[in-house]
Tab-separated table of C-alpha atoms in Angstrom:
chain	number	residue	atom	x	y	z
A	46	MET	CA	98.917	107.450	-4.971
A	47	ALA	CA	97.012	110.566	-5.983
A	48	PRO	CA	94.648	111.563	-7.449
A	49	LEU	CA	92.879	110.174	-4.415
A	50	VAL	CA	89.531	109.785	-6.150
A	51	HIS	CA	90.940	106.864	-8.154
A	52	ASN	CA	91.965	104.678	-5.236
A	53	LEU	CA	89.888	105.636	-2.215
A	54	GLY	CA	86.796	104.331	-3.930
A	55	HIS	CA	84.697	106.870	-2.088
A	56	SER	CA	81.160	107.644	-3.181
A	57	SER	CA	80.179	110.324	-5.654
A	58	HIS	CA	78.711	112.211	-2.700
A	59	THR	CA	82.099	112.406	-1.027
A	60	ASP	CA	83.632	113.523	-4.300
A	61	ALA	CA	81.035	116.266	-4.677
A	62	PHE	CA	81.628	117.406	-1.093
A	63	LEU	CA	85.384	117.608	-1.689
A	64	ALA	CA	84.685	119.639	-4.849
A	65	PHE	CA	82.588	121.984	-2.721
A	66	LEU	CA	85.397	122.428	-0.158
A	67	ILE	CA	87.977	123.076	-2.888
A	68	GLY	CA	85.601	125.601	-4.439
A	69	ILE	CA	85.383	127.470	-1.129
A	70	GLY	CA	89.168	127.844	-1.154
A	71	PHE	CA	89.089	128.971	-4.796
A	72	GLY	CA	86.424	131.616	-4.187
A	73	PHE	CA	88.082	132.800	-0.982
A	74	PHE	CA	91.487	133.491	-2.525
A	75	LEU	CA	90.001	135.009	-5.704
A	76	GLU	CA	88.046	137.502	-3.606
A	77	GLN	CA	90.949	138.126	-1.219
A	78	GLY	CA	93.157	138.869	-4.214
A	79	GLY	CA	90.751	141.633	-5.249
A	80	PHE	CA	89.179	139.794	-8.189
A	81	GLY	CA	85.658	140.743	-7.138
A	82	ASN	CA	86.248	144.307	-8.310
A	83	ALA	CA	86.244	144.808	-12.093
A	84	VAL	CA	88.057	148.162	-11.953
A	85	LYS	CA	90.895	146.613	-9.951
A	86	LEU	CA	91.066	143.767	-12.480
A	87	ALA	CA	91.030	146.060	-15.510
A	88	LYS	CA	93.733	148.351	-14.128
A	89	THR	CA	96.180	145.542	-14.865
A	90	PHE	CA	95.778	146.322	-18.555
A	91	TYR	CA	96.889	149.923	-17.928
A	92	PHE	CA	99.868	148.803	-15.799
A	93	LYS	CA	98.390	150.642	-12.815
A	94	ASP	CA	97.494	147.748	-10.509
A	95	MET	CA	99.169	144.498	-11.475
A	96	THR	CA	97.301	142.314	-8.977
A	97	VAL	CA	95.889	139.992	-11.659
A	98	LEU	CA	99.276	139.070	-13.099
A	99	LYS	CA	100.830	138.651	-9.651
A	100	VAL	CA	98.105	136.400	-8.237
A	101	MET	CA	97.707	134.380	-11.425
A	102	PHE	CA	101.352	133.671	-12.123
A	103	THR	CA	102.098	132.941	-8.458
A	104	ALA	CA	99.254	130.403	-8.448
A	105	ILE	CA	100.447	128.828	-11.711
A	106	ILE	CA	104.058	128.382	-10.597
A	107	VAL	CA	103.058	127.070	-7.147
A	108	ALA	CA	100.710	124.425	-8.567
A	109	MET	CA	103.067	123.617	-11.461
A	110	THR	CA	106.062	123.151	-9.151
A	111	GLY	CA	103.933	121.013	-6.842
A	112	LEU	CA	102.869	118.742	-9.713
A	113	ILE	CA	106.429	118.412	-11.040
A	114	PHE	CA	107.809	117.439	-7.609
A	115	MET	CA	104.923	115.119	-6.755
A	116	ASP	CA	105.522	113.373	-10.079
A	117	GLN	CA	109.243	113.036	-9.330
A	118	PHE	CA	108.509	111.516	-5.915
A	119	HIS	CA	105.802	109.241	-7.385
A	120	MET	CA	103.145	110.831	-5.197
A	121	ILE	CA	100.789	111.498	-8.100
A	122	ASP	CA	99.966	109.693	-11.328
A	123	LEU	CA	99.911	112.443	-13.939
A	124	SER	CA	98.301	110.127	-16.492
A	125	LEU	CA	95.121	110.364	-14.389
A	126	ILE	CA	95.179	114.170	-14.233
A	127	TRP	CA	93.018	116.275	-16.542
A	128	ILE	CA	95.176	117.842	-19.265
A	129	ASN	CA	93.437	120.369	-21.522
A	130	PRO	CA	93.299	119.172	-25.154
A	131	THR	CA	95.095	121.265	-27.761
A	132	TYR	CA	92.826	122.283	-30.622
A	133	LEU	CA	95.009	124.962	-32.158
A	134	TRP	CA	92.649	127.302	-34.027
A	135	PRO	CA	89.668	127.179	-31.663
A	136	GLY	CA	92.173	127.816	-28.845
A	137	ILE	CA	93.582	130.859	-30.628
A	138	VAL	CA	90.247	132.337	-31.740
A	139	GLY	CA	88.531	131.608	-28.422
A	140	GLY	CA	91.434	133.170	-26.530
A	141	LEU	CA	91.333	136.332	-28.649
A	142	ILE	CA	87.559	136.703	-28.166
A	143	MET	CA	87.927	136.209	-24.410
A	144	GLY	CA	90.633	138.884	-24.340
A	145	VAL	CA	88.281	141.401	-25.985
A	146	GLY	CA	85.557	140.388	-23.547
A	147	PHE	CA	87.950	140.933	-20.651
A	148	ILE	CA	88.826	144.557	-21.492
A	149	VAL	CA	85.205	145.392	-22.430
A	150	GLY	CA	83.512	143.730	-19.447
A	151	GLY	CA	86.223	143.638	-16.797
A	152	TYR	CA	85.392	140.178	-15.451
A	153	CYS	CA	86.011	136.619	-16.503
A	154	PRO	CA	83.540	133.905	-15.397
A	155	GLY	CA	85.322	132.983	-12.135
A	156	THR	CA	85.933	136.567	-11.063
A	157	GLY	CA	82.389	137.491	-12.128
A	158	ILE	CA	81.061	134.895	-9.689
A	159	VAL	CA	82.978	136.335	-6.713
A	160	GLY	CA	81.889	139.808	-7.844
A	161	LEU	CA	78.277	138.642	-7.920
A	162	VAL	CA	78.273	137.122	-4.434
A	163	THR	CA	79.872	140.270	-3.007
A	164	LEU	CA	76.898	142.147	-4.522
A	165	LYS	CA	78.524	143.933	-7.475
A	166	VAL	CA	75.708	144.765	-9.884
A	167	ASP	CA	78.110	145.013	-12.836
A	168	ALA	CA	79.172	141.408	-12.116
A	169	LEU	CA	75.520	140.326	-12.340
A	170	PHE	CA	75.220	141.956	-15.779
A	171	ASN	CA	78.513	140.396	-16.836
A	172	ILE	CA	77.354	136.903	-15.883
A	173	LEU	CA	73.973	137.376	-17.581
A	174	GLY	CA	75.867	138.458	-20.688
A	175	ALA	CA	78.116	135.390	-20.438
A	176	LEU	CA	75.105	133.060	-20.191
A	177	VAL	CA	73.551	134.653	-23.289
A	178	GLY	CA	76.883	134.534	-25.132
A	179	MET	CA	77.261	130.849	-24.313
A	180	ALA	CA	73.700	130.029	-25.368
A	181	ILE	CA	74.264	131.746	-28.737
A	182	THR	CA	77.641	130.068	-29.238
A	183	ALA	CA	76.118	126.667	-28.504
A	184	GLU	CA	73.786	127.282	-31.472
A	185	ILE	CA	76.725	128.222	-33.717
A	186	ILE	CA	79.100	125.367	-32.815
A	187	PRO	CA	77.142	122.653	-34.728
A	188	PHE	CA	77.634	124.731	-37.901
A	189	ILE	CA	81.384	125.068	-37.385
A	190	TYR	CA	81.814	121.623	-35.850
A	191	GLU	CA	84.413	120.437	-38.325
A	192	TRP	CA	86.569	123.503	-37.704
A	193	TRP	CA	85.942	123.297	-33.954
A	194	THR	CA	87.104	119.663	-33.747
A	195	GLY	CA	89.816	120.076	-36.387
A	196	SER	CA	93.417	121.260	-35.865
A	197	LEU	CA	93.796	118.793	-32.977
A	198	ILE	CA	97.473	118.687	-32.031
A	199	GLY	CA	96.939	116.370	-29.083
A	200	LYS	CA	94.278	115.354	-26.569
A	201	ARG	CA	96.791	115.548	-23.708
A	202	ILE	CA	99.846	117.199	-25.241
A	203	THR	CA	102.035	119.308	-22.941
A	204	ILE	CA	104.807	121.820	-23.680
A	205	PRO	CA	107.562	119.428	-22.432
A	206	GLU	CA	106.241	116.645	-24.695
A	207	TYR	CA	105.748	118.845	-27.736
A	208	PHE	CA	109.219	120.388	-27.600
A	209	ASP	CA	110.826	117.289	-26.083
A	210	ILE	CA	112.317	119.176	-23.125
A	211	SER	CA	112.118	117.877	-19.551
A	212	PRO	CA	109.257	119.278	-17.425
A	213	GLY	CA	111.815	120.482	-14.870
A	214	ILE	CA	113.505	122.742	-17.413
A	215	VAL	CA	110.211	124.060	-18.797
A	216	GLY	CA	109.068	124.685	-15.223
A	217	PHE	CA	112.298	126.498	-14.410
A	218	LEU	CA	111.924	128.745	-17.487
A	219	ILE	CA	108.317	129.539	-16.572
A	220	ILE	CA	109.394	130.465	-13.036
A	221	LEU	CA	112.019	132.806	-14.524
A	222	ILE	CA	109.367	134.393	-16.783
A	223	ALA	CA	107.038	134.781	-13.776
A	224	LEU	CA	109.777	136.410	-11.682
A	225	GLY	CA	110.488	138.770	-14.589
A	226	LEU	CA	106.788	139.674	-14.736
A	227	PHE	CA	106.750	140.320	-10.973
A	228	VAL	CA	109.705	142.711	-11.195
A	229	PHE	CA	108.099	144.430	-14.205
A	230	SER	CA	104.813	144.706	-12.272
A	231	GLU	CA	106.449	146.320	-9.241
A	232	VAL	CA	108.321	148.820	-11.440
A	233	MET	CA	105.172	149.754	-13.380
A	234	GLU	CA	103.104	150.179	-10.216
A	235	LYS	CA	105.740	152.441	-8.685
A	236	ARG	CA	105.847	154.527	-11.870
A	237	SER	CA	102.075	154.980	-11.942
A	238	GLY	CA	102.022	155.918	-8.259
A	239	HIS	CA	99.996	152.877	-7.199
A	240	LYS	CA	100.196	152.493	-3.427
A	241	GLU	CA	99.147	149.477	-1.396
B	250	MET	CA	105.952	141.388	3.504
B	251	LYS	CA	102.605	142.298	5.036
B	252	LEU	CA	99.755	139.808	4.857
B	253	PHE	CA	97.199	142.468	4.000
B	254	THR	CA	97.397	145.632	1.928
B	255	LYS	CA	96.215	149.031	3.152
B	256	SER	CA	92.964	148.602	1.256
B	257	ASN	CA	92.338	145.342	3.134
B	258	TYR	CA	93.076	142.934	0.279
B	259	MET	CA	95.409	140.041	0.811
B	260	ASN	CA	98.971	140.577	-0.410
B	261	PRO	CA	98.726	139.399	-4.053
B	262	TYR	CA	101.688	137.038	-3.816
B	263	ILE	CA	100.268	135.390	-0.696
B	264	ALA	CA	96.804	135.146	-2.271
B	265	GLY	CA	98.558	133.602	-5.287
B	266	VAL	CA	100.258	130.973	-3.121
B	267	GLY	CA	96.897	130.196	-1.510
B	268	LEU	CA	95.227	129.893	-4.899
B	269	GLY	CA	98.072	127.724	-6.207
B	270	LEU	CA	97.768	125.359	-3.227
B	271	VAL	CA	93.995	125.100	-3.740
B	272	LEU	CA	94.612	124.256	-7.398
B	273	LEU	CA	97.217	121.656	-6.426
B	274	ALA	CA	94.762	120.187	-3.897
B	275	ALA	CA	92.138	119.921	-6.657
B	276	PHE	CA	94.534	117.895	-8.820
B	277	TYR	CA	95.680	115.816	-5.837
B	278	VAL	CA	92.205	114.943	-4.637
B	279	SER	CA	90.188	114.663	-7.831
B	280	GLY	CA	92.522	114.844	-10.807
B	281	ASN	CA	90.553	117.883	-11.990
B	282	GLY	CA	91.737	121.445	-12.156
B	283	LEU	CA	89.605	124.443	-11.216
B	284	GLY	CA	86.883	125.836	-13.452
B	285	ALA	CA	84.024	128.302	-13.739
B	286	SER	CA	82.583	128.761	-17.220
B	287	GLY	CA	81.705	125.077	-17.624
B	288	ALA	CA	79.252	125.352	-14.733
B	289	MET	CA	77.678	128.392	-16.407
B	290	MET	CA	77.275	126.433	-19.649
B	291	ARG	CA	75.626	123.628	-17.704
B	292	THR	CA	73.212	126.156	-16.213
B	293	VAL	CA	72.340	127.361	-19.716
B	294	VAL	CA	71.575	123.765	-20.718
B	295	ILE	CA	69.373	123.293	-17.607
B	296	VAL	CA	67.247	126.243	-18.742
B	297	GLU	CA	67.140	125.027	-22.353
B	298	LYS	CA	66.066	121.554	-21.196
B	299	VAL	CA	63.055	123.093	-19.460
B	300	ILE	CA	62.164	125.036	-22.594
B	301	SER	CA	62.753	122.258	-25.127
B	302	GLN	CA	64.363	118.863	-24.514
B	303	ALA	CA	64.010	118.133	-28.223
B	304	HIS	CA	66.161	121.111	-29.080
B	305	VAL	CA	68.896	120.017	-26.636
B	306	ASP	CA	68.814	116.494	-28.092
B	307	SER	CA	69.117	117.770	-31.657
B	308	ASN	CA	72.150	120.004	-30.968
B	309	ILE	CA	75.407	118.048	-31.004
B	310	TYR	CA	76.999	120.483	-28.522
B	311	LEU	CA	74.087	120.815	-26.078
B	312	SER	CA	73.318	117.097	-26.076
B	313	LYS	CA	76.771	116.323	-24.658
B	314	TYR	CA	75.707	118.187	-21.513
B	315	GLY	CA	72.014	117.438	-21.341
B	316	GLY	CA	70.905	114.934	-23.968
B	317	GLY	CA	68.084	112.596	-22.905
B	318	ASP	CA	68.030	111.929	-19.156
B	319	LYS	CA	71.386	113.567	-18.513
B	320	ASN	CA	71.366	116.110	-15.683
B	321	PRO	CA	73.785	118.876	-16.708
B	322	TRP	CA	74.337	119.856	-13.072
B	323	ASP	CA	75.555	116.388	-12.101
B	324	ALA	CA	79.226	117.298	-12.460
B	325	TRP	CA	82.244	117.798	-10.198
B	326	LEU	CA	82.672	121.318	-11.547
B	327	VAL	CA	79.163	122.384	-10.533
B	328	PHE	CA	79.781	121.478	-6.875
B	329	GLN	CA	83.122	123.251	-7.035
B	330	VAL	CA	81.447	126.442	-8.301
B	331	ILE	CA	78.837	126.257	-5.497
B	332	GLY	CA	81.883	126.301	-3.218
B	333	VAL	CA	83.201	129.392	-5.034
B	334	LEU	CA	79.943	131.202	-4.192
B	335	VAL	CA	80.408	130.395	-0.498
B	336	GLY	CA	84.155	131.137	-0.472
B	337	GLY	CA	83.564	134.498	-2.154
B	338	ILE	CA	80.971	135.434	0.462
B	339	ILE	CA	83.228	134.402	3.372
B	340	SER	CA	86.082	136.479	1.960
B	341	GLY	CA	83.787	139.411	1.169
B	342	ILE	CA	82.475	139.508	4.760
B	343	PHE	CA	86.008	139.109	6.096
B	344	GLY	CA	87.253	142.014	3.959
B	345	GLY	CA	84.203	144.248	4.489
B	346	ARG	CA	83.362	144.262	0.774
B	347	MET	CA	79.761	142.998	0.842
B	348	LYS	CA	78.297	146.149	-0.635
B	349	VAL	CA	75.745	146.679	-3.401
B	350	GLU	CA	77.699	148.748	-5.900
B	351	ILE	CA	78.613	149.246	-9.534
B	352	ASN	CA	82.346	149.616	-10.025
B	353	HIS	CA	83.321	151.754	-12.997
B	354	GLY	CA	85.866	154.315	-14.178
B	355	PRO	CA	85.333	157.942	-13.056
B	356	LYS	CA	84.468	159.180	-16.566
B	357	ILE	CA	81.463	156.989	-17.396
B	358	THR	CA	77.927	156.559	-16.111
B	359	LYS	CA	76.647	153.518	-14.241
B	360	LYS	CA	74.357	152.729	-17.162
B	361	ARG	CA	77.245	152.645	-19.644
B	362	ARG	CA	79.190	150.393	-17.285
B	363	LEU	CA	76.323	147.904	-17.090
B	364	VAL	CA	75.925	147.827	-20.885
B	365	PHE	CA	79.630	147.153	-21.337
B	366	ALA	CA	79.635	144.571	-18.529
B	367	PHE	CA	76.875	142.679	-20.347
B	368	LEU	CA	78.553	142.906	-23.769
B	369	GLY	CA	81.975	141.951	-22.403
B	370	GLY	CA	80.438	139.026	-20.562
B	371	GLY	CA	78.769	137.886	-23.783
B	372	LEU	CA	82.072	137.931	-25.651
B	373	PHE	CA	83.893	136.178	-22.816
B	374	GLY	CA	81.208	133.495	-22.673
B	375	ALA	CA	81.373	132.944	-26.424
B	376	GLY	CA	85.174	132.771	-26.422
B	377	ALA	CA	85.173	130.341	-23.496
B	378	ARG	CA	82.916	127.916	-25.343
B	379	ILE	CA	85.034	128.087	-28.517
B	380	ALA	CA	88.313	127.690	-26.595
B	381	ARG	CA	86.796	124.947	-24.353
B	382	GLY	CA	87.397	126.817	-21.098
B	383	CYS	CA	88.020	130.191	-19.465
B	384	THR	CA	90.661	131.817	-17.303
B	385	SER	CA	90.136	129.237	-14.539
B	386	GLY	CA	90.013	126.067	-16.594
B	387	ILE	CA	92.559	127.066	-19.212
B	388	VAL	CA	94.896	129.761	-17.924
B	389	LEU	CA	95.178	128.581	-14.291
B	390	SER	CA	94.662	124.826	-14.528
B	391	GLY	CA	96.140	124.295	-17.994
B	392	GLY	CA	98.933	126.704	-17.125
B	393	ALA	CA	99.935	124.554	-14.157
B	394	THR	CA	99.818	121.253	-16.083
B	395	LEU	CA	101.857	122.864	-18.908
B	396	ALA	CA	99.166	121.924	-21.436
B	397	LEU	CA	100.350	123.199	-24.819
B	398	GLY	CA	96.998	124.556	-25.995
B	399	SER	CA	96.336	126.294	-22.681
B	400	TRP	CA	99.500	128.360	-23.003
B	401	VAL	CA	98.573	129.258	-26.587
B	402	THR	CA	95.125	130.402	-25.430
B	403	MET	CA	96.633	132.279	-22.459
B	404	VAL	CA	98.888	134.329	-24.757
B	405	CYS	CA	95.992	134.967	-27.176
B	406	LEU	CA	93.778	136.126	-24.294
B	407	PHE	CA	96.244	138.742	-23.067
B	408	ILE	CA	97.053	140.187	-26.530
B	409	PRO	CA	93.686	141.954	-27.089
B	410	ALA	CA	93.232	142.685	-23.372
B	411	PHE	CA	96.417	144.763	-23.326
B	412	GLY	CA	96.323	145.730	-27.015
B	413	LEU	CA	92.806	147.218	-26.999
B	414	ALA	CA	93.072	148.715	-23.501
B	415	TYR	CA	93.784	152.168	-24.939
B	416	PHE	CA	90.435	152.286	-26.768
B	417	PHE	CA	88.466	151.342	-23.653
B	418	ARG	CA	90.404	153.532	-21.207
B	419	LYS	CA	87.409	155.753	-20.477
B	420	ASN	CA	85.619	152.760	-19.007
B	421	TRP	CA	88.278	152.111	-16.424
B	422	ILE	CA	90.657	154.975	-15.625
């Protein structure tokens, strides 16, 4: 049963190589989606080119549906899968700061990397900025450590667990929301005269 | 539905399916989702270790990555990000987008774009450390596992991005 790393017993070298291969796929589809171009990314926030929302929500519902079905068919042990911890306030504040960074700089770290390797100079500046921002934040975190590790709702808490609804129903609702966003995106692009 | 758009990008829904399958493969093979900013943080710690190991050891946050003999680059995520570099190049060659350029809105100078790129990157980096991940690790990976906190952060990320867009419109459109 997956995740494979827990029962194949392969070496850390094999694991690193698989990470490398998966990364190639990640970088390829990010760049193919147009995420190497900051202007294309930012146009999402003006409802002129909704590529970001379309690619992101398609990816989320594909992977989510895959995990839900694999769990149902006992093909994967979800207790061995990484689930992001829920620290409420750091999650809210960090998210808000990232959102400001997104509209100011145009890239996020992953998209900045594909921008950099396709030779976008603005992506280089964005990544340098991110490294400096992280270095500064690492000096601040010890001073706000109690706040940063407080408001823990759960180390592995999910929406289905928190609201006590089955994952299938939550997944179905998220697919409906995604489809609604896709329709909205197509309408907005048509209105703004975006042609692809 | 055409596989490629007129401007030679992949159809966004098809690229999304590809990305989703890569993410699913990551969970299936390793139990990890995808990430990006964590590898950048580890690179910061590598540099700080060269400058002052004592400083890394004395900082509760930095020491988790590089305290003592720990090699910050010895992590699944770092190898995955090396793959992202290669995958981005393959796609860029394939799409004819390997070009030295500065992308910016028509109303601003290149210099202004670079200043804002740096500042925006700084904010994004800071936010990613506070939230414990970025768009890849939280929005994509946490989105797919239905992690409660990831969805909270996702909503919080999009509020200022859309809400402040008006004030930064000169930069982009």
